[in-house]
């Protein structure tokens, strides 16, 4: 394993931001993992996949370990086991080709398998936690592997135990329960619209194709337009605030959430109402087809993108009294 000093991560984050780190190493196997230095403190390490959910705002005094994309998927005891460095969408495609259901709604999500449990990736009515059985972690202090069950991962909306940062863990593999009799989920309105009038249940492949089309129609490809997907989470909204907003805005989107009794609203809608859809200052801005996507149009710095995100957050707070929380990791 080669360790590079003072390395620029510009080509390793989809927002395309300049960011130097003290040391950088790429890993592509268990033996690479096991050869990592054992004495590095948690706060001095950063584990990365393709950097598709991260905003760097300053240089890092850290040892950055990046999984090199490499597909490795097996079946063990009826579970699908994927190496953390497997590109997420390769896993989805693999499952569909084997007619195994459970993650077809998560098609085209950028990033690697190892990043998926970190934020419990979700889209179109499905979350990783719905099919995940275990996560294997490597403890770089002890050199031992450990398995966490679904419950131990403490999943919730875009959240998991892995966000607490208090264990020297690197996610190495995940085990998923994917089945050929897994019920298809087309409850999400745009999917219902796509399949309206169809008499039989669509195949996993058709669902993944529909999800891919919907994503491509409104979300920019991070390798063509620098972005990190949804920049903020959809906020849970206090019923009284919802009523107050609805007096002026009858079209306020409200939807149920499986993680808590309160409803959520759309962060994209809030941002659009505040004029941020397509808004741009220099090279920092929000996408013109979806207000929730922070975009680097060229050479915006991490600080400029952060400034734009803070401006948007403040505007939503002032206009609606709602505090937006970042969905991407801001470092
Ligand atoms: N909307 C607007 N303006 C916009 C875009 C959307 O008002 O510019 C409103 C519309 O009312 C629309 C609603 O927002 O019906 C929901 O929009 P969309 O279906 O695009 O979903 P989202 O809530 O903005 C979430 C996830 C996405 C995921 C989609 C589909 C979060 C933070 N984002 O977005 O995940 O793909 O649902 O399930 O939960 C990501 O995490 O990076 C991501 C893209």
Short mmCIF file of C-alpha atoms and ligand atoms in Angstrom, two decimals:
data_model
loop_
_atom_site.label_atom_id
_atom_site.label_comp_id
_atom_site.label_asym_id
_atom_site.label_seq_id
_atom_site.Cartn_x
_atom_site.Cartn_y
_atom_site.Cartn_z
CA UNK A 1 0.00 0.00 0.00
CA UNK A 2 1.48 3.31 -1.13
CA UNK A 3 1.15 6.32 1.18
CA UNK A 4 1.19 9.73 -0.52
CA UNK A 5 2.02 12.93 1.38
CA UNK A 6 0.27 16.32 1.02
CA UNK A 7 -2.23 14.97 -1.48
CA UNK A 8 -5.00 16.97 -3.23
CA UNK A 9 -8.44 15.31 -2.97
CA UNK A 10 -9.97 17.44 -5.77
CA UNK A 11 -10.50 14.41 -8.01
CA UNK A 12 -11.84 12.37 -5.09
CA UNK A 13 -14.89 14.44 -4.18
CA UNK A 14 -17.83 14.92 -6.53
CA UNK A 15 -18.20 18.58 -5.53
CA UNK A 16 -14.76 19.00 -7.15
CA UNK A 17 -13.29 21.04 -4.32
CA UNK A 18 -9.55 21.54 -3.71
CA UNK A 19 -8.55 20.00 -0.39
CA UNK A 20 -5.08 18.85 0.68
CA UNK A 21 -4.65 16.10 3.23
CA UNK A 22 -1.49 15.12 5.16
CA UNK A 23 -1.44 11.51 3.94
CA UNK A 24 -3.45 9.51 1.43
CA UNK A 25 -3.66 5.79 0.72
CA UNK A 26 -5.94 3.72 -1.48
CA UNK A 27 -7.06 0.27 -0.41
CA UNK A 28 -8.56 -2.50 -2.48
CA UNK A 29 -8.39 -5.64 -0.33
CA UNK A 30 -8.63 -7.00 3.21
CA UNK A 31 -4.85 -7.29 3.36
CA UNK A 32 -4.56 -3.54 2.52
CA UNK A 33 -6.94 -2.84 5.40
CA UNK A 34 -4.86 -4.98 7.73
CA UNK A 35 -1.66 -3.19 6.78
CA UNK A 36 -2.97 0.24 7.88
CA UNK A 37 -0.99 1.81 10.74
CA UNK A 38 -2.66 0.80 14.04
CA UNK A 39 -1.75 3.85 16.09
CA UNK A 40 -3.73 6.50 14.20
CA UNK A 41 -6.34 8.27 16.37
CA UNK A 42 -9.98 8.32 15.20
CA UNK A 43 -9.87 12.12 14.77
CA UNK A 44 -6.76 11.82 12.58
CA UNK A 45 -8.27 9.35 10.12
CA UNK A 46 -10.82 9.83 7.33
CA UNK A 47 -12.30 6.86 5.48
CA UNK A 48 -13.68 7.69 2.04
CA UNK A 49 -15.42 6.06 -0.86
CA UNK A 50 -15.92 8.12 -4.01
CA UNK A 51 -16.51 11.32 -2.02
CA UNK A 52 -20.03 11.70 -3.37
CA UNK A 53 -21.55 12.87 -0.09
CA UNK A 54 -18.90 15.18 1.33
CA UNK A 55 -18.07 18.90 1.33
CA UNK A 56 -14.49 19.79 2.17
CA UNK A 57 -14.25 23.29 3.60
CA UNK A 58 -10.58 23.29 4.64
CA UNK A 59 -7.41 21.24 4.26
CA UNK A 60 -7.28 18.12 6.42
CA UNK A 61 -4.60 17.23 8.96
CA UNK A 62 -5.60 13.63 8.52
CA UNK A 63 -4.63 10.28 7.08
CA UNK A 64 -7.19 9.75 4.31
CA UNK A 65 -7.95 6.16 3.35
CA UNK A 66 -9.90 5.72 0.16
CA UNK A 67 -11.50 2.53 -1.09
CA UNK A 68 -10.53 1.98 -4.70
CA UNK A 69 -13.70 0.96 -6.59
CA UNK A 70 -13.58 -2.81 -7.05
CA UNK A 71 -16.57 -5.09 -7.42
CA UNK A 72 -16.57 -8.15 -5.21
CA UNK A 73 -19.89 -9.88 -4.46
CA UNK A 74 -20.54 -13.41 -3.21
CA UNK A 75 -23.42 -15.39 -1.75
CA UNK A 76 -22.86 -16.92 1.70
CA UNK A 77 -25.60 -18.72 3.66
CA UNK A 78 -28.26 -17.27 1.35
CA UNK A 79 -27.06 -13.73 2.01
CA UNK A 80 -25.54 -11.47 -0.60
CA UNK A 81 -22.16 -10.33 0.71
CA UNK A 82 -20.49 -7.32 -0.88
CA UNK A 83 -17.02 -5.84 -0.36
CA UNK A 84 -17.11 -2.21 0.83
CA UNK A 85 -15.27 -1.03 -2.29
CA UNK A 86 -17.96 -2.38 -4.64
CA UNK A 87 -19.68 0.48 -6.51
CA UNK A 88 -23.23 0.59 -5.08
CA UNK A 89 -24.91 0.58 -8.48
CA UNK A 90 -22.87 -2.49 -9.54
CA UNK A 91 -24.42 -4.33 -6.59
CA UNK A 92 -27.91 -3.21 -7.65
CA UNK A 93 -27.27 -4.37 -11.23
CA UNK A 94 -25.84 -7.69 -10.01
CA UNK A 95 -28.95 -8.30 -7.87
CA UNK A 96 -31.36 -7.41 -10.68
CA UNK A 97 -29.57 -9.72 -13.12
CA UNK A 98 -30.01 -12.55 -10.61
CA UNK A 99 -33.66 -11.53 -10.13
CA UNK A 100 -33.07 -10.74 -6.46
CA UNK A 101 -35.27 -7.96 -5.08
CA UNK A 102 -34.88 -5.47 -2.23
CA UNK A 103 -32.54 -2.75 -3.50
CA UNK A 104 -33.90 -2.03 -7.01
CA UNK A 105 -35.37 1.33 -5.81
CA UNK A 106 -31.83 2.34 -4.82
CA UNK A 107 -30.55 2.15 -8.41
CA UNK A 108 -28.07 4.77 -9.61
CA UNK A 109 -27.19 6.07 -6.15
CA UNK A 110 -23.56 7.14 -6.48
CA UNK A 111 -20.83 5.90 -4.14
CA UNK A 112 -19.53 2.62 -2.83
CA UNK A 113 -21.15 -0.14 -0.77
CA UNK A 114 -19.13 0.79 2.36
CA UNK A 115 -20.68 4.25 2.46
CA UNK A 116 -24.23 2.93 2.21
CA UNK A 117 -24.71 1.92 5.89
CA UNK A 118 -22.98 5.09 7.07
CA UNK A 119 -25.95 7.23 6.07
CA UNK A 120 -28.54 4.47 5.56
CA UNK A 121 -29.00 5.39 1.89
CA UNK A 122 -32.58 5.70 0.80
CA UNK A 123 -34.71 6.61 -2.19
CA UNK A 124 -38.18 6.04 -3.66
CA UNK A 125 -39.69 4.49 -0.53
CA UNK A 126 -36.81 2.09 0.28
CA UNK A 127 -33.84 2.34 2.62
CA UNK A 128 -30.76 0.17 3.00
CA UNK A 129 -31.92 -0.87 6.49
CA UNK A 130 -34.89 -2.70 4.91
CA UNK A 131 -32.65 -5.46 3.50
CA UNK A 132 -29.41 -5.18 5.45
CA UNK A 133 -28.64 -8.07 7.82
CA UNK A 134 -25.17 -7.20 9.07
CA UNK A 135 -22.24 -4.85 8.64
CA UNK A 136 -18.71 -6.11 9.12
CA UNK A 137 -16.22 -3.59 10.47
CA UNK A 138 -12.45 -3.72 10.77
CA UNK A 139 -11.04 -2.17 13.93
CA UNK A 140 -7.71 -0.65 12.90
CA UNK A 141 -6.53 -0.34 16.52
CA UNK A 142 -7.00 -4.02 17.40
CA UNK A 143 -6.72 -5.52 13.91
CA UNK A 144 -9.95 -7.49 14.54
CA UNK A 145 -13.17 -7.80 12.56
CA UNK A 146 -16.57 -7.45 14.19
CA UNK A 147 -20.13 -7.87 12.90
CA UNK A 148 -22.96 -5.51 13.79
CA UNK A 149 -26.53 -6.70 13.33
CA UNK A 150 -29.14 -4.47 11.70
CA UNK A 151 -30.43 -3.41 15.16
CA UNK A 152 -26.91 -2.63 16.40
CA UNK A 153 -26.43 -0.26 13.46
CA UNK A 154 -29.16 2.00 14.97
CA UNK A 155 -30.47 3.08 11.60
CA UNK A 156 -32.80 6.00 11.13
CA UNK A 157 -33.41 8.51 8.32
CA UNK A 158 -29.96 9.13 6.78
CA UNK A 159 -28.36 8.10 10.06
CA UNK A 160 -26.58 5.19 11.75
CA UNK A 161 -24.17 4.35 14.57
CA UNK A 162 -21.29 4.88 12.11
CA UNK A 163 -21.89 8.65 12.22
CA UNK A 164 -20.95 8.87 15.90
CA UNK A 165 -17.21 8.66 15.14
CA UNK A 166 -16.20 7.13 18.42
CA UNK A 167 -14.92 3.76 17.23
CA UNK A 168 -11.87 2.99 15.08
CA UNK A 169 -14.01 1.17 12.53
CA UNK A 170 -13.77 0.78 8.80
CA UNK A 171 -16.74 -0.89 7.14
CA UNK A 172 -15.31 -3.85 5.23
CA UNK A 173 -18.33 -5.88 4.01
CA UNK A 174 -22.10 -5.95 4.27
CA UNK A 175 -24.58 -8.84 4.20
CA UNK A 176 -27.97 -8.33 2.57
CA UNK A 177 -31.12 -10.42 2.46
CA UNK A 178 -32.19 -10.12 -1.19
CA UNK A 179 -34.84 -12.51 -2.45
CA UNK A 180 -36.58 -13.43 -5.66
CA UNK A 181 -39.94 -13.18 -3.84
CA UNK A 182 -39.25 -9.77 -2.30
CA UNK A 183 -42.36 -7.56 -2.77
CA UNK A 184 -41.92 -4.76 -5.29
CA UNK A 185 -42.35 -1.27 -3.78
CA UNK A 186 -43.82 1.27 -6.17
CA UNK A 187 -45.64 3.28 -3.50
CA UNK A 188 -43.67 6.45 -4.29
CA UNK A 189 -45.89 8.70 -6.43
CA UNK A 190 -43.54 9.16 -9.43
CA UNK A 191 -43.18 5.35 -9.62
CA UNK A 192 -46.95 4.86 -9.44
CA UNK A 193 -47.27 7.34 -12.31
CA UNK A 194 -44.70 5.40 -14.37
CA UNK A 195 -46.54 2.10 -13.89
CA UNK A 196 -50.11 3.41 -14.08
CA UNK A 197 -52.28 1.16 -16.23
CA UNK A 198 -49.92 -1.84 -15.99
CA UNK A 199 -51.90 -4.96 -15.10
CA UNK A 200 -49.04 -7.06 -13.73
CA UNK A 201 -46.44 -6.25 -11.06
CA UNK A 202 -43.31 -4.81 -12.68
CA UNK A 203 -40.07 -6.80 -12.45
CA UNK A 204 -37.16 -5.63 -10.30
CA UNK A 205 -35.40 -4.67 -13.51
CA UNK A 206 -38.32 -2.50 -14.69
CA UNK A 207 -38.48 -0.77 -11.29
CA UNK A 208 -34.73 -0.05 -11.39
CA UNK A 209 -35.09 1.27 -14.95
CA UNK A 210 -37.95 3.57 -13.88
CA UNK A 211 -35.95 4.82 -10.87
CA UNK A 212 -32.96 5.43 -13.15
CA UNK A 213 -35.10 7.46 -15.55
CA UNK A 214 -36.64 9.53 -12.73
CA UNK A 215 -33.22 10.22 -11.19
CA UNK A 216 -31.69 11.17 -14.55
CA UNK A 217 -34.57 13.55 -15.28
CA UNK A 218 -34.04 15.63 -12.14
CA UNK A 219 -30.69 14.91 -10.54
CA UNK A 220 -27.42 15.98 -12.19
CA UNK A 221 -24.76 13.33 -12.90
CA UNK A 222 -22.03 14.13 -10.33
CA UNK A 223 -19.38 13.34 -12.95
CA UNK A 224 -20.76 16.01 -15.29
CA UNK A 225 -22.00 18.67 -12.89
CA UNK A 226 -20.14 18.80 -9.58
CA UNK A 227 -22.64 18.02 -6.78
CA UNK A 228 -23.17 15.73 -3.80
CA UNK A 229 -26.86 14.85 -4.19
CA UNK A 230 -29.33 16.26 -1.68
CA UNK A 231 -27.41 18.79 0.36
CA UNK A 232 -29.93 18.99 3.23
CA UNK A 233 -32.19 16.41 4.85
CA UNK A 234 -35.95 16.73 4.54
CA UNK A 235 -36.93 18.28 7.89
CA UNK A 236 -39.41 16.84 10.33
CA UNK A 237 -41.95 19.58 10.85
CA UNK A 238 -43.82 20.60 13.98
CA UNK A 239 -47.60 20.29 13.27
CA UNK A 240 -48.20 23.87 14.50
CA UNK A 241 -45.57 25.26 12.16
CA UNK A 242 -47.08 23.21 9.32
CA UNK A 243 -50.55 24.70 10.00
CA UNK A 244 -49.13 28.21 10.12
CA UNK A 245 -47.29 27.78 6.80
CA UNK A 246 -50.34 26.18 5.17
CA UNK A 247 -52.41 29.30 5.82
CA UNK A 248 -50.23 31.06 3.23
CA UNK A 249 -48.96 28.10 1.19
CA UNK A 250 -51.68 25.52 0.54
CA UNK A 251 -49.20 23.50 -1.54
CA UNK A 252 -46.75 22.83 1.34
CA UNK A 253 -45.66 19.20 0.75
CA UNK A 254 -46.16 16.98 3.82
CA UNK A 255 -45.41 13.28 3.95
CA UNK A 256 -45.37 10.50 6.51
CA UNK A 257 -42.09 9.22 7.86
CA UNK A 258 -41.40 5.72 9.07
CA UNK A 259 -38.96 6.88 11.73
CA UNK A 260 -41.16 9.20 13.81
CA UNK A 261 -44.83 10.15 14.25
CA UNK A 262 -44.42 13.70 12.89
CA UNK A 263 -44.55 14.51 9.21
CA UNK A 264 -41.67 15.67 7.07
CA UNK A 265 -41.68 18.42 4.51
CA UNK A 266 -39.60 18.92 1.40
CA UNK A 267 -36.33 20.80 1.86
CA UNK A 268 -36.30 21.35 -1.92
CA UNK A 269 -39.71 23.06 -1.77
CA UNK A 270 -38.59 25.34 1.10
CA UNK A 271 -35.44 26.30 -0.80
CA UNK A 272 -37.38 26.92 -4.00
CA UNK A 273 -39.82 29.22 -2.14
CA UNK A 274 -36.80 31.19 -0.89
CA UNK A 275 -35.56 31.68 -4.46
CA UNK A 276 -32.61 29.28 -4.39
CA UNK A 277 -33.59 26.99 -7.29
CA UNK A 278 -31.08 27.87 -10.01
CA UNK A 279 -29.58 30.64 -7.85
CA UNK A 280 -25.87 31.14 -8.49
CA UNK A 281 -23.11 33.37 -7.13
CA UNK A 282 -19.79 32.90 -8.91
CA UNK A 283 -19.42 29.15 -9.32
CA UNK A 284 -21.48 28.19 -6.26
CA UNK A 285 -25.21 27.66 -6.63
CA UNK A 286 -28.25 25.40 -6.50
CA UNK A 287 -29.28 23.23 -9.45
CA UNK A 288 -31.93 24.71 -11.73
CA UNK A 289 -33.96 21.47 -11.98
CA UNK A 290 -33.84 20.59 -8.27
CA UNK A 291 -33.42 23.11 -5.48
CA UNK A 292 -31.90 20.63 -3.01
CA UNK A 293 -28.72 20.08 -5.02
CA UNK A 294 -25.78 22.34 -4.21
CA UNK A 295 -23.65 22.69 -7.33
CA UNK A 296 -20.08 23.69 -8.06
CA UNK A 297 -20.33 25.12 -11.59
CA UNK A 298 -16.54 25.27 -12.03
CA UNK A 299 -13.96 26.31 -9.51
CA UNK A 300 -15.93 27.21 -6.38
CA UNK A 301 -13.98 26.63 -3.18
CA UNK A 302 -15.32 24.64 -0.24
CA UNK A 303 -15.73 27.91 1.66
CA UNK A 304 -17.78 29.46 -1.17
CA UNK A 305 -20.06 26.42 -1.28
CA UNK A 306 -20.39 26.48 2.50
CA UNK A 307 -21.28 30.19 2.36
CA UNK A 308 -23.99 29.50 -0.23
CA UNK A 309 -25.41 26.65 1.87
CA UNK A 310 -25.45 28.82 5.00
CA UNK A 311 -27.22 31.61 3.12
CA UNK A 312 -29.92 29.18 2.00
CA UNK A 313 -30.25 27.72 5.48
CA UNK A 314 -30.65 31.18 7.00
CA UNK A 315 -33.26 32.20 4.41
CA UNK A 316 -35.38 29.10 5.17
CA UNK A 317 -35.10 29.75 8.91
CA UNK A 318 -36.20 33.37 8.52
CA UNK A 319 -39.06 32.72 6.07
CA UNK A 320 -40.47 29.50 7.55
CA UNK A 321 -38.94 29.09 11.03
CA UNK A 322 -37.52 25.70 9.95
CA UNK A 323 -33.92 24.68 10.62
CA UNK A 324 -32.39 22.67 7.78
CA UNK A 325 -29.76 20.08 8.62
CA UNK A 326 -26.98 19.06 6.25
CA UNK A 327 -27.33 15.66 4.64
CA UNK A 328 -23.80 15.68 3.27
CA UNK A 329 -20.80 15.41 5.58
CA UNK A 330 -19.24 18.86 5.99
CA UNK A 331 -15.56 18.76 6.97
N1 LIG B 1 -39.61 19.86 -4.92
C1 LIG B 1 -39.68 21.23 -5.06
N2 LIG B 1 -38.71 21.84 -5.79
C2 LIG B 1 -37.68 21.18 -6.36
C3 LIG B 1 -37.62 19.78 -6.24
C4 LIG B 1 -38.59 19.13 -5.50
O1 LIG B 1 -40.59 21.88 -4.57
O2 LIG B 1 -36.82 21.83 -6.97
C5 LIG B 1 -40.64 19.19 -4.11
C6 LIG B 1 -41.77 18.59 -4.91
O3 LIG B 1 -42.97 18.82 -4.18
C7 LIG B 1 -41.46 17.11 -4.90
C8 LIG B 1 -40.81 16.96 -3.53
O4 LIG B 1 -40.07 18.15 -3.37
O5 LIG B 1 -42.61 16.35 -5.01
C9 LIG B 1 -39.91 15.75 -3.38
O6 LIG B 1 -38.88 15.82 -4.38
P1 LIG B 1 -38.07 14.52 -4.81
O7 LIG B 1 -39.00 13.45 -5.17
O8 LIG B 1 -37.05 14.92 -5.81
O9 LIG B 1 -37.39 14.04 -3.49
P2 LIG B 1 -36.58 14.81 -2.33
O10 LIG B 1 -37.42 14.75 -1.10
O11 LIG B 1 -36.12 16.17 -2.74
C10 LIG B 1 -35.43 12.66 -1.41
C11 LIG B 1 -34.05 12.20 -1.11
C12 LIG B 1 -33.33 11.84 -2.41
C13 LIG B 1 -34.10 10.72 -3.09
C14 LIG B 1 -35.52 11.21 -3.34
C15 LIG B 1 -36.42 10.14 -3.89
C16 LIG B 1 -33.45 13.33 0.93
C17 LIG B 1 -32.65 14.43 1.56
N3 LIG B 1 -33.35 13.25 -0.39
O12 LIG B 1 -35.32 13.86 -2.16
O13 LIG B 1 -32.05 11.35 -2.07
O14 LIG B 1 -33.49 10.36 -4.29
O15 LIG B 1 -36.15 11.66 -2.11
O16 LIG B 1 -36.75 9.25 -2.88
O17 LIG B 1 -34.12 12.58 1.64
C18 LIG B 1 -29.77 12.01 -1.75
O18 LIG B 1 -29.88 11.61 -0.59
O19 LIG B 1 -28.70 12.51 -2.17
C19 LIG B 1 -30.92 11.94 -2.64
C20 LIG B 1 -30.87 12.40 -3.88
#
